[in-house]
Amino acid sequence: MSEHPGNDQPDPLGSFDEIIAAETDRDPDLAVIEAGSRTLRTQGGPPEGDVPARPADPEVDKALREVETELAGRWGETKLEPSVSRIAALMDVLGEPQRSYPSIHITGTNGKTSTARMIEALLGAFELRTGRYTSPHVQSITERISLDGAPITAERFIETYQDIKPYVEMVDTSQEYRLSFFEVLTGMAYAAFADAPVDVAVVEVGMGGSWDATNVIDGDVAVVTPIGLDHTDRLGDTTGEIAGEKAGIIKQDATVILAQQPVDAAQVLLKKAVEVDATVAREGLEFGVVARQVAVGGQLLTLRGLGGEYTEVYLPLHGAHQAHNAAVALAAVEAFFGVGAQRAEPLDIDTVRKAFAAVSSPGRLEVVRRSPTVVLDAAHNPAGAEATAEAVREAFDFTRLIGVVGASADKNVRGLLEAFEPIFAEVVVTQNSTHRAMDADELAAIAVEIFGEERVQVEPRLPEALEAAITLAEEEGEFAGGGVLVTGSVITVGEARLLLGKG
C-alpha cells in the first residue's frame, strides 16, 4: 500500500491482526471494535466525531468493555423470538419512558439509517433536541444512541446501562426468555431520550416492524423506505409479505411517508393505513425528487415537499438513492411540523439547505482514502448493491474498479455479486471476523461462477484483501483512475474503516 507508515512505525494492519488474535475469549464484534480503535490511534488520530473511537481513559474503556461483554452474552440480533412482550415489560417497569416524547419511526429494507440521519439533521436545524436510535453500528456500539446529532459518550452509555440494569434483571426473571441484546439497547435508548430529555426521537427498526423491539412507541410519523427482499427467512418471501410485517409501525391517526415501493408492498401498506385512519403521503405523488445533478462531493437537488418546492439543496452524499432518501426525510419532517395539514407554508428554505449540507452517513459511499481512491459502502443485499453500483457509475470516474467483498452467510450473496459484476474489473473476496461471515472460499466459488476465475482473488483475512485490492488498483498508475470499493456487509465496512482510517 502506497501510504503505509515507514519502517520505524507500527504497521496498523499487523497490529489489528495481533489484537484480534489476543481477544479470542471475547465476542468477535467487540474484539474488532477494540482492535480498530487502537490501530487508528497508531495512524495519528481518531475517526470523525460521529464514529467514536474507544475511550481514552483506561477506566472508562474498561467499564465500557464490561458493558459490551454483558450485552454480548445475551441473544444476538440475528436470534429472534417474534414478540414485544419482553420490551413492553421493561418499558412498564421503567415507567414508559418512550411515551414522554413524540417520535418518528422508520422501517423499510434499504436507506433507513441514512434517512434517519437526514431527519435528525433537519429537526436539529429547526432547534429541536433530537434522540436517534439506529442499527447496526459501523464501529462503536455507542453510535446507536445519539443525542443532538452525536453519539452519546461512553460515560453516558455506561451510566444508562447501569441505571436500567436492575430493571432488566427483574424482567429477565419474569419472562420465558431473557431480554435480547437489541431489546436491552432499545430500552437504553428510550430511557436516555427521556432522561435528556429530547423534543423528538428518530427511531429505526431493527428488523420488520410488528414485533420489532422498537415498536412500543406510537410514532406520530411512520416512514417506510423502499422495501426489497431481505431477511426472507423471517419476514416473508415476497415484498408484499415483508410489507405486512413492516406495516406494523403504522399506528392510529399517524402520518405515513411512503418511499417508492413495489406494487404489492404499496397495496399492503395503504390497506393498513386505511384501517387505522392514517394519512398517507407517497413519493412520486405528494412529494418527490424534481431534479438532481452531480456536484462536487455530492449532488444538487430540487425537492418537492408537502408544502412546496425546495430548490438548490446541496446533499454531500452520492447516488440517486440518497436523493430519494432526502425527499422522504424532508416529507417526514414536514409531516411532523404539520406542513400540508395544519399549515400551508413550506419549511424555511435556508434552514433546510443548511441541514442537508451538513448530513453525513458513514459507510455509505464514503471515501476514506485517495491515491488510489478507496470507497466504503454497506450494501448487503441485491437492491442496495444495484443502487450503489449505479451511484458509483455516476459519481466516480474509475477506469478500473476493484471490489473487496465480505458478506454475511444469511444474505443473497449471488444477487449481490451479480449487481456489482458490471462495475468490478476484478473482485477480492474475503470475510469479516464475525461468526455470521460467509466463508471466503464459499463466497469465492459463487464469485467465480459470476466473474470467471481470472477475475476473482481470495484473501480470507480483510487486511490482506485490502492490500491486494489496492495493489491491483495501483496497477493503473498514480494518475490513472484505479479505485477500490469495499462492500457486502456493515461489519466488513466497519472493519475496513477502522483499518484504513479517515483522510
Short mmCIF file of N, CA and C in Angstrom, two decimals, residues 151-233:
data_model
loop_
_atom_site.label_atom_id
_atom_site.label_comp_id
_atom_site.label_asym_id
_atom_site.label_seq_id
_atom_site.Cartn_x
_atom_site.Cartn_y
_atom_site.Cartn_z
N PRO A 151 -23.26 10.72 18.78
CA PRO A 151 -23.37 9.55 19.65
C PRO A 151 -23.18 9.93 21.11
N ILE A 152 -23.92 9.27 22.00
CA ILE A 152 -23.72 9.56 23.42
C ILE A 152 -22.31 9.15 23.82
N THR A 153 -21.79 9.79 24.82
CA THR A 153 -20.44 9.48 25.28
C THR A 153 -20.40 8.08 25.89
N ALA A 154 -19.21 7.53 25.95
CA ALA A 154 -19.05 6.22 26.59
C ALA A 154 -19.52 6.27 28.03
N GLU A 155 -19.23 7.39 28.73
CA GLU A 155 -19.64 7.53 30.12
C GLU A 155 -21.17 7.49 30.25
N ARG A 156 -21.84 8.17 29.34
CA ARG A 156 -23.30 8.19 29.41
C ARG A 156 -23.89 6.84 29.02
N PHE A 157 -23.26 6.17 28.07
CA PHE A 157 -23.70 4.84 27.68
C PHE A 157 -23.63 3.89 28.87
N ILE A 158 -22.50 3.93 29.58
CA ILE A 158 -22.30 3.06 30.75
C ILE A 158 -23.32 3.41 31.84
N GLU A 159 -23.50 4.70 32.10
CA GLU A 159 -24.42 5.16 33.13
C GLU A 159 -25.85 4.72 32.82
N THR A 160 -26.25 4.85 31.55
CA THR A 160 -27.60 4.45 31.15
C THR A 160 -27.80 2.95 31.36
N TYR A 161 -26.80 2.17 30.98
CA TYR A 161 -26.89 0.72 31.18
C TYR A 161 -27.02 0.38 32.66
N GLN A 162 -26.18 0.99 33.48
CA GLN A 162 -26.23 0.70 34.92
C GLN A 162 -27.57 1.13 35.53
N ASP A 163 -28.14 2.23 35.02
CA ASP A 163 -29.42 2.71 35.54
C ASP A 163 -30.55 1.71 35.29
N ILE A 164 -30.55 1.10 34.09
CA ILE A 164 -31.67 0.21 33.77
C ILE A 164 -31.37 -1.25 34.09
N LYS A 165 -30.13 -1.57 34.42
CA LYS A 165 -29.74 -2.97 34.64
C LYS A 165 -30.61 -3.68 35.69
N PRO A 166 -30.91 -3.07 36.84
CA PRO A 166 -31.76 -3.78 37.81
C PRO A 166 -33.15 -4.11 37.25
N TYR A 167 -33.68 -3.23 36.42
CA TYR A 167 -35.00 -3.46 35.84
C TYR A 167 -34.93 -4.54 34.75
N VAL A 168 -33.82 -4.55 34.01
CA VAL A 168 -33.61 -5.60 33.01
C VAL A 168 -33.58 -6.96 33.69
N GLU A 169 -32.86 -7.05 34.80
CA GLU A 169 -32.76 -8.33 35.52
C GLU A 169 -34.11 -8.73 36.10
N MET A 170 -34.90 -7.75 36.50
CA MET A 170 -36.23 -8.03 37.02
C MET A 170 -37.11 -8.64 35.93
N VAL A 171 -37.05 -8.06 34.72
CA VAL A 171 -37.84 -8.59 33.60
C VAL A 171 -37.32 -9.96 33.18
N ASP A 172 -36.00 -10.14 33.19
CA ASP A 172 -35.40 -11.43 32.82
C ASP A 172 -36.00 -12.57 33.64
N THR A 173 -36.20 -12.34 34.92
CA THR A 173 -36.68 -13.40 35.80
C THR A 173 -38.16 -13.69 35.62
N SER A 174 -38.88 -12.74 35.02
CA SER A 174 -40.34 -12.92 34.89
C SER A 174 -40.78 -13.41 33.51
N GLN A 175 -39.82 -13.50 32.57
CA GLN A 175 -40.17 -13.87 31.20
C GLN A 175 -39.61 -15.25 30.85
N GLU A 176 -40.20 -15.86 29.83
CA GLU A 176 -39.73 -17.17 29.38
C GLU A 176 -38.30 -17.09 28.86
N TYR A 177 -37.99 -15.99 28.16
CA TYR A 177 -36.63 -15.77 27.64
C TYR A 177 -36.11 -14.45 28.20
N ARG A 178 -34.80 -14.39 28.40
CA ARG A 178 -34.18 -13.14 28.82
C ARG A 178 -34.29 -12.09 27.71
N LEU A 179 -34.23 -10.83 28.09
CA LEU A 179 -34.18 -9.77 27.10
C LEU A 179 -32.96 -9.96 26.20
N SER A 180 -33.12 -9.67 24.94
CA SER A 180 -32.03 -9.84 23.98
C SER A 180 -31.10 -8.63 23.99
N PHE A 181 -29.99 -8.75 23.32
CA PHE A 181 -29.03 -7.65 23.11
C PHE A 181 -29.76 -6.42 22.58
N PHE A 182 -30.56 -6.61 21.52
CA PHE A 182 -31.22 -5.48 20.87
C PHE A 182 -32.32 -4.89 21.76
N GLU A 183 -33.01 -5.75 22.49
CA GLU A 183 -34.05 -5.25 23.39
C GLU A 183 -33.48 -4.39 24.51
N VAL A 184 -32.36 -4.81 25.07
CA VAL A 184 -31.74 -4.02 26.14
C VAL A 184 -31.27 -2.67 25.59
N LEU A 185 -30.63 -2.69 24.40
CA LEU A 185 -30.18 -1.44 23.79
C LEU A 185 -31.35 -0.51 23.50
N THR A 186 -32.47 -1.09 23.04
CA THR A 186 -33.66 -0.28 22.77
C THR A 186 -34.16 0.36 24.06
N GLY A 187 -34.19 -0.42 25.13
CA GLY A 187 -34.58 0.14 26.42
C GLY A 187 -33.65 1.25 26.86
N MET A 188 -32.35 1.07 26.64
CA MET A 188 -31.38 2.10 26.98
C MET A 188 -31.64 3.39 26.19
N ALA A 189 -31.91 3.23 24.89
CA ALA A 189 -32.16 4.40 24.05
C ALA A 189 -33.38 5.17 24.53
N TYR A 190 -34.47 4.46 24.77
CA TYR A 190 -35.70 5.13 25.19
C TYR A 190 -35.52 5.80 26.55
N ALA A 191 -34.78 5.17 27.44
CA ALA A 191 -34.52 5.76 28.75
C ALA A 191 -33.62 6.99 28.62
N ALA A 192 -32.60 6.91 27.77
CA ALA A 192 -31.68 8.03 27.59
C ALA A 192 -32.40 9.23 26.98
N PHE A 193 -33.31 8.96 26.05
CA PHE A 193 -34.06 10.05 25.43
C PHE A 193 -34.95 10.74 26.45
N ALA A 194 -35.59 9.96 27.32
CA ALA A 194 -36.46 10.55 28.35
C ALA A 194 -35.64 11.34 29.36
N ASP A 195 -34.46 10.84 29.68
CA ASP A 195 -33.62 11.48 30.67
C ASP A 195 -33.04 12.80 30.16
N ALA A 196 -32.82 12.91 28.83
CA ALA A 196 -32.13 14.08 28.26
C ALA A 196 -32.75 15.42 28.65
N PRO A 197 -34.03 15.73 28.48
CA PRO A 197 -34.99 14.99 27.64
C PRO A 197 -34.94 15.51 26.21
N VAL A 198 -35.43 14.70 25.27
CA VAL A 198 -35.45 15.12 23.87
C VAL A 198 -36.81 15.70 23.51
N ASP A 199 -36.82 16.49 22.44
CA ASP A 199 -38.08 17.02 21.90
C ASP A 199 -38.73 16.02 20.96
N VAL A 200 -37.91 15.17 20.32
CA VAL A 200 -38.42 14.19 19.37
C VAL A 200 -37.39 13.08 19.22
N ALA A 201 -37.87 11.85 19.10
CA ALA A 201 -36.99 10.69 18.87
C ALA A 201 -37.14 10.22 17.43
N VAL A 202 -36.02 9.91 16.81
CA VAL A 202 -35.99 9.34 15.45
C VAL A 202 -35.51 7.90 15.61
N VAL A 203 -36.41 6.95 15.35
CA VAL A 203 -36.15 5.56 15.71
C VAL A 203 -36.22 4.66 14.48
N GLU A 204 -35.15 3.93 14.24
CA GLU A 204 -35.08 2.96 13.14
C GLU A 204 -35.35 1.57 13.69
N VAL A 205 -36.22 0.82 13.03
CA VAL A 205 -36.47 -0.55 13.47
C VAL A 205 -35.21 -1.39 13.29
N GLY A 206 -35.11 -2.46 14.06
CA GLY A 206 -34.02 -3.40 13.86
C GLY A 206 -34.31 -4.33 12.70
N MET A 207 -35.53 -4.90 12.70
CA MET A 207 -35.96 -5.80 11.61
C MET A 207 -37.48 -5.84 11.60
N GLY A 208 -38.06 -5.73 10.42
CA GLY A 208 -39.50 -5.86 10.30
C GLY A 208 -40.22 -4.64 10.83
N GLY A 209 -41.12 -4.84 11.77
CA GLY A 209 -41.90 -3.75 12.32
C GLY A 209 -42.83 -4.21 13.42
N SER A 210 -43.77 -5.10 13.07
CA SER A 210 -44.81 -5.51 14.02
C SER A 210 -44.24 -5.97 15.35
N TRP A 211 -43.28 -6.90 15.30
CA TRP A 211 -42.73 -7.45 16.53
C TRP A 211 -41.31 -6.97 16.82
N ASP A 212 -40.90 -5.90 16.12
CA ASP A 212 -39.58 -5.34 16.41
C ASP A 212 -39.58 -4.69 17.79
N ALA A 213 -38.46 -4.78 18.48
CA ALA A 213 -38.39 -4.26 19.84
C ALA A 213 -38.68 -2.77 19.91
N THR A 214 -38.40 -2.04 18.83
CA THR A 214 -38.66 -0.60 18.86
C THR A 214 -40.16 -0.29 18.85
N ASN A 215 -40.99 -1.26 18.51
CA ASN A 215 -42.41 -1.00 18.24
C ASN A 215 -43.29 -0.90 19.48
N VAL A 216 -42.70 -0.35 20.55
CA VAL A 216 -43.50 0.01 21.72
C VAL A 216 -43.74 1.51 21.74
N ILE A 217 -43.33 2.18 20.66
CA ILE A 217 -43.65 3.60 20.51
C ILE A 217 -44.83 3.73 19.56
N ASP A 218 -45.54 4.85 19.67
CA ASP A 218 -46.59 5.19 18.72
C ASP A 218 -46.10 6.39 17.93
N GLY A 219 -45.42 6.11 16.82
CA GLY A 219 -44.82 7.18 16.04
C GLY A 219 -45.87 8.13 15.46
N ASP A 220 -45.70 9.42 15.71
CA ASP A 220 -46.58 10.41 15.08
C ASP A 220 -46.43 10.35 13.57
N VAL A 221 -45.20 10.05 13.12
CA VAL A 221 -44.91 9.89 11.70
C VAL A 221 -44.26 8.52 11.52
N ALA A 222 -44.81 7.73 10.60
CA ALA A 222 -44.23 6.42 10.25
C ALA A 222 -43.63 6.54 8.85
N VAL A 223 -42.37 6.19 8.72
CA VAL A 223 -41.65 6.29 7.45
C VAL A 223 -41.33 4.89 6.96
N VAL A 224 -41.64 4.63 5.68
CA VAL A 224 -41.31 3.34 5.08
C VAL A 224 -40.41 3.59 3.89
N THR A 225 -39.11 3.29 4.04
CA THR A 225 -38.16 3.39 2.93
C THR A 225 -38.39 2.22 1.98
N PRO A 226 -37.72 2.20 0.82
CA PRO A 226 -38.00 1.14 -0.17
C PRO A 226 -37.88 -0.27 0.41
N ILE A 227 -38.88 -1.09 0.12
CA ILE A 227 -38.91 -2.48 0.58
C ILE A 227 -38.40 -3.40 -0.52
N GLY A 228 -37.50 -4.28 -0.16
CA GLY A 228 -36.97 -5.28 -1.07
C GLY A 228 -36.91 -6.63 -0.37
N LEU A 229 -36.30 -7.59 -1.02
CA LEU A 229 -36.20 -8.93 -0.45
C LEU A 229 -34.95 -9.04 0.41
N ASP A 230 -35.14 -9.08 1.70
CA ASP A 230 -34.06 -9.28 2.66
C ASP A 230 -34.67 -9.89 3.91
N HIS A 231 -33.90 -10.66 4.64
CA HIS A 231 -34.42 -11.37 5.83
C HIS A 231 -35.66 -12.20 5.46
N THR A 232 -35.64 -12.81 4.27
CA THR A 232 -36.83 -13.55 3.81
C THR A 232 -37.16 -14.73 4.70
N ASP A 233 -36.16 -15.27 5.41
CA ASP A 233 -36.42 -16.40 6.30
C ASP A 233 -37.27 -15.99 7.50
#
